[in-house]
CSV table of C-alpha atoms in Angstrom, one decimal:
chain,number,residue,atom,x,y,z
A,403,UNK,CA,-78.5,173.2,164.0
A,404,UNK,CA,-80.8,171.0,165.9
A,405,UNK,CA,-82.3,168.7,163.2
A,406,UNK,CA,-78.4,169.0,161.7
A,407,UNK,CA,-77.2,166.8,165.1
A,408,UNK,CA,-80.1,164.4,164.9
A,409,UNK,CA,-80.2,163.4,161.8
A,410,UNK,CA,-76.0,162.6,162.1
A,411,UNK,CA,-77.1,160.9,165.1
A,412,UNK,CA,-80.0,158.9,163.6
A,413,UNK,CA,-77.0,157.9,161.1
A,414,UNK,CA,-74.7,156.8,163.2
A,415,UNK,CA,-77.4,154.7,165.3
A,416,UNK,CA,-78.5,153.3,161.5
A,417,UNK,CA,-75.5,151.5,160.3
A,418,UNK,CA,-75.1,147.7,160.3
A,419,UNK,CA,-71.8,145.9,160.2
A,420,UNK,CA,-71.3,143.3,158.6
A,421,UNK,CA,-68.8,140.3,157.1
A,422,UNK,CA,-68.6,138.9,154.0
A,423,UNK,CA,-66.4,136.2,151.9
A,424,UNK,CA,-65.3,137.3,148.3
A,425,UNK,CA,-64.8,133.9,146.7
A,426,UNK,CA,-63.5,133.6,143.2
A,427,UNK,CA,-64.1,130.2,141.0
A,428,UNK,CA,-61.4,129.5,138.0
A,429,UNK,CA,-63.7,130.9,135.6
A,430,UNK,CA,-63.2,134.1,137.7
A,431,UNK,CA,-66.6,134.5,138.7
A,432,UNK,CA,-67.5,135.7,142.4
A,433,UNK,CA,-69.9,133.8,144.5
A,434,UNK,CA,-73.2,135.2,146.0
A,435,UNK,CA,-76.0,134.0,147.6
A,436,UNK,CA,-80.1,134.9,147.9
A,437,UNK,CA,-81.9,134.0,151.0
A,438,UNK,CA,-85.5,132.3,150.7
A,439,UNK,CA,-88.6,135.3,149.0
A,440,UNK,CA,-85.2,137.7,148.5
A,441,UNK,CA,-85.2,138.8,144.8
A,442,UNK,CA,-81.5,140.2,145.3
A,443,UNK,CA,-78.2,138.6,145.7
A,444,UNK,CA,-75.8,139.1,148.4
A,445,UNK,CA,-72.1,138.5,149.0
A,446,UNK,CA,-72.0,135.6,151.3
A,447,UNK,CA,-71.4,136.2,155.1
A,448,UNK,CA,-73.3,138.3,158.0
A,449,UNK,CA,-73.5,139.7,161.4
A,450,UNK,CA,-70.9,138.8,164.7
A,451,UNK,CA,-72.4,137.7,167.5
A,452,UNK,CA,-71.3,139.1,170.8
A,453,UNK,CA,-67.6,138.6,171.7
A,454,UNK,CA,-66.7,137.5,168.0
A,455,UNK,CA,-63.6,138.6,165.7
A,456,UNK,CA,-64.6,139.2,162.4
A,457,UNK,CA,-62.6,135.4,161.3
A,458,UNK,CA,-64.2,134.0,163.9
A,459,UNK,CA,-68.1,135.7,162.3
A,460,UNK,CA,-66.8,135.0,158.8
A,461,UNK,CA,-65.9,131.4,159.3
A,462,UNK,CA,-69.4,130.6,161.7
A,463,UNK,CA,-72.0,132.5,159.0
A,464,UNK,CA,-69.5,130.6,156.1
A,465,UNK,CA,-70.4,127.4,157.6
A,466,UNK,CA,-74.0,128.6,158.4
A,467,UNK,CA,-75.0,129.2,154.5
A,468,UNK,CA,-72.5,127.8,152.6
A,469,UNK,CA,-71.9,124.1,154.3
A,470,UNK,CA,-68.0,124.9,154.3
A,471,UNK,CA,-65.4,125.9,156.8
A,472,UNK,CA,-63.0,128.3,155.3
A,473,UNK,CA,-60.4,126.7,157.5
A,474,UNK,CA,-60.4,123.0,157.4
A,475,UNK,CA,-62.0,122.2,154.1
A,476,UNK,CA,-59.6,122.6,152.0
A,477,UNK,CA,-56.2,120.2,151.3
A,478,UNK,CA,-54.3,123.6,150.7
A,479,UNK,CA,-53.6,125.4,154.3
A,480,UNK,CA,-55.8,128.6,154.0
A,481,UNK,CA,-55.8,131.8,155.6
A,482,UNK,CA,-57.9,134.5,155.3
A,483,UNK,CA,-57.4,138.1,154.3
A,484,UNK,CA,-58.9,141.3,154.3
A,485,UNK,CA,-59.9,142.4,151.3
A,486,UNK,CA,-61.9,145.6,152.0
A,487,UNK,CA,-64.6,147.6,153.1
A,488,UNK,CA,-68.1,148.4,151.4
A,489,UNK,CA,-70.5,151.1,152.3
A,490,UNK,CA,-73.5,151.8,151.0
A,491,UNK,CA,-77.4,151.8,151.5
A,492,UNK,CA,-78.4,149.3,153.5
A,493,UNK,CA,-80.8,146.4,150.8
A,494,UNK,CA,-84.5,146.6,152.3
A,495,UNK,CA,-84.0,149.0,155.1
A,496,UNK,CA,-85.3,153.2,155.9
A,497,UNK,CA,-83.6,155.4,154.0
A,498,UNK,CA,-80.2,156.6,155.6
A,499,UNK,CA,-79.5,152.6,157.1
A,500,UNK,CA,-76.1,152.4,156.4
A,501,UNK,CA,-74.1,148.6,155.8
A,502,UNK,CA,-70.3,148.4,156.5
A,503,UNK,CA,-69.1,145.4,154.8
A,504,UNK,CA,-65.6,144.3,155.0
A,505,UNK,CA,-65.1,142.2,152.8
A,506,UNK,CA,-62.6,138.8,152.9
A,507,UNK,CA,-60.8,136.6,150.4
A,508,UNK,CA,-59.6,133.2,151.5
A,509,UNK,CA,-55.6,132.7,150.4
A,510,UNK,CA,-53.5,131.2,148.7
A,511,UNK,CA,-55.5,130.7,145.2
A,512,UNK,CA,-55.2,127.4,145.6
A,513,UNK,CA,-56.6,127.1,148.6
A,514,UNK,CA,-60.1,129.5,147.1
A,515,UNK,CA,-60.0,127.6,143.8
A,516,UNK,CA,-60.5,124.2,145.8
A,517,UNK,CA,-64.0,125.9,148.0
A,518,UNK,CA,-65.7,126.1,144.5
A,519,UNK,CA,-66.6,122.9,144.5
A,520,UNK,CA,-67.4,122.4,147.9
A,521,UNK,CA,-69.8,125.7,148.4
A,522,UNK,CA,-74.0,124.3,148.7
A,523,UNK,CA,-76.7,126.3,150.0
A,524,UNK,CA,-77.7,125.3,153.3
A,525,UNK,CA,-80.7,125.9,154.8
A,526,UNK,CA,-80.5,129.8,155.1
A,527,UNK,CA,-79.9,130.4,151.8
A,528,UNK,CA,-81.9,129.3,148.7
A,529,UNK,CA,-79.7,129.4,145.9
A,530,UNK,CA,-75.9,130.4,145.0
A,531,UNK,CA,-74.6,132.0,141.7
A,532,UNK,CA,-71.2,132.2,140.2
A,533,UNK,CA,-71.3,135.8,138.6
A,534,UNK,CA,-69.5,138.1,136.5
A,535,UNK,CA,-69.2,141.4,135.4
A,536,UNK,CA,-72.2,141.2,133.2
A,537,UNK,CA,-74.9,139.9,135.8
A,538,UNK,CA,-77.5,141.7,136.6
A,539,UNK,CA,-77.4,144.9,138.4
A,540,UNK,CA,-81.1,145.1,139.4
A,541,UNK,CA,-80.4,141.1,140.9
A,542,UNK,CA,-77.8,142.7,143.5
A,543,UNK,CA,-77.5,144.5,146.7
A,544,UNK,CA,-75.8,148.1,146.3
A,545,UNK,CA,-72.4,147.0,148.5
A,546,UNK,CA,-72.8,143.8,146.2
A,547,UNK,CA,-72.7,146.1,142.5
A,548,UNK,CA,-70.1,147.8,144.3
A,549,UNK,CA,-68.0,144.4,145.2
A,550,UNK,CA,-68.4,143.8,141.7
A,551,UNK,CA,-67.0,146.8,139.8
A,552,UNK,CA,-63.9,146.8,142.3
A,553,UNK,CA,-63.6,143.2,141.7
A,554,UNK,CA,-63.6,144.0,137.8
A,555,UNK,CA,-61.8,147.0,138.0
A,556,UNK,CA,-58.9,145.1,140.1
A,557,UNK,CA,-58.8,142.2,136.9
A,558,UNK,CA,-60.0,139.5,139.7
A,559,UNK,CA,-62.9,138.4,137.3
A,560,UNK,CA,-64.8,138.9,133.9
């Protein structure tokens, strides 16, 4: 029973949360990002800092590697909704690293369709991709083939 408790334990202590923007382009691709000697592609967003809400995280890391804010960008008044929640392996950690990403879409339409042309790679990040259902699988994070199949599944993109 021992090892049973610590390995639930060691679980529990392994899991990173995280925050991430589902953005969909009128050719109903989704946008994802790879950071710099990354050979994988993630959904755009990251970590809060201390004392954060997860809009306040999502808007700050959307600014940080996509030069836009989510908010104030964008002619059409946006909001942004919850989406859901990812959970898989965590990309590039020990085995058993969990990642909990809930996952956001920026509403109405119009005001998403209008952040497809303003999205760029900042710094952080070395290049963005409009995908579909066809990219490929090996090029993606396992919350980010997950993301993708809902995202087909729901009719949201090709």
């Amino acid at each position: 029973m021992g090892k049973m408790n610590t390995s639930v334990d060691t679980l529990v202590k392994s899991h990173i949360d995280k925050l991430a923007l589902i953005l969909i382009n009128s050719h109903r691709q989704q946008l994802v990002a790879r950071s710099y000697d990354k050979a994988v592609f993630y959904t755009p967003g990251g970590k809060r800092e201390p004392g954060e809400s997860d809009k306040e995280a999502l808007l700050r890391e959307c600014i940080e590697e996509l030069s836009v804010d989510l908010l104030t960008s964008t002619k059409t008044p946006a909001t942004i909704q919850l989406f859901g929640t990812f959970e898989a392996q965590a990309y590039g950690k020990s085995e058993g690293t969990m990642v909990r990403l809930s996952c956001f879409r920026v509403t109405p339409r119009d005001a998403e369709l209008e952040l497809e042309h303003m999205v760029k790679a900042s710094e952080e990040v070395e290049e963005l991709k409009w995908i579909d259902s066809s990219f490929d699988r090996e090029k993606l994070t396992v919350t980010g083939i997950m993301i993708l199949d809902d995202l087909k599944r729901k009719g949201l993109i090709d």
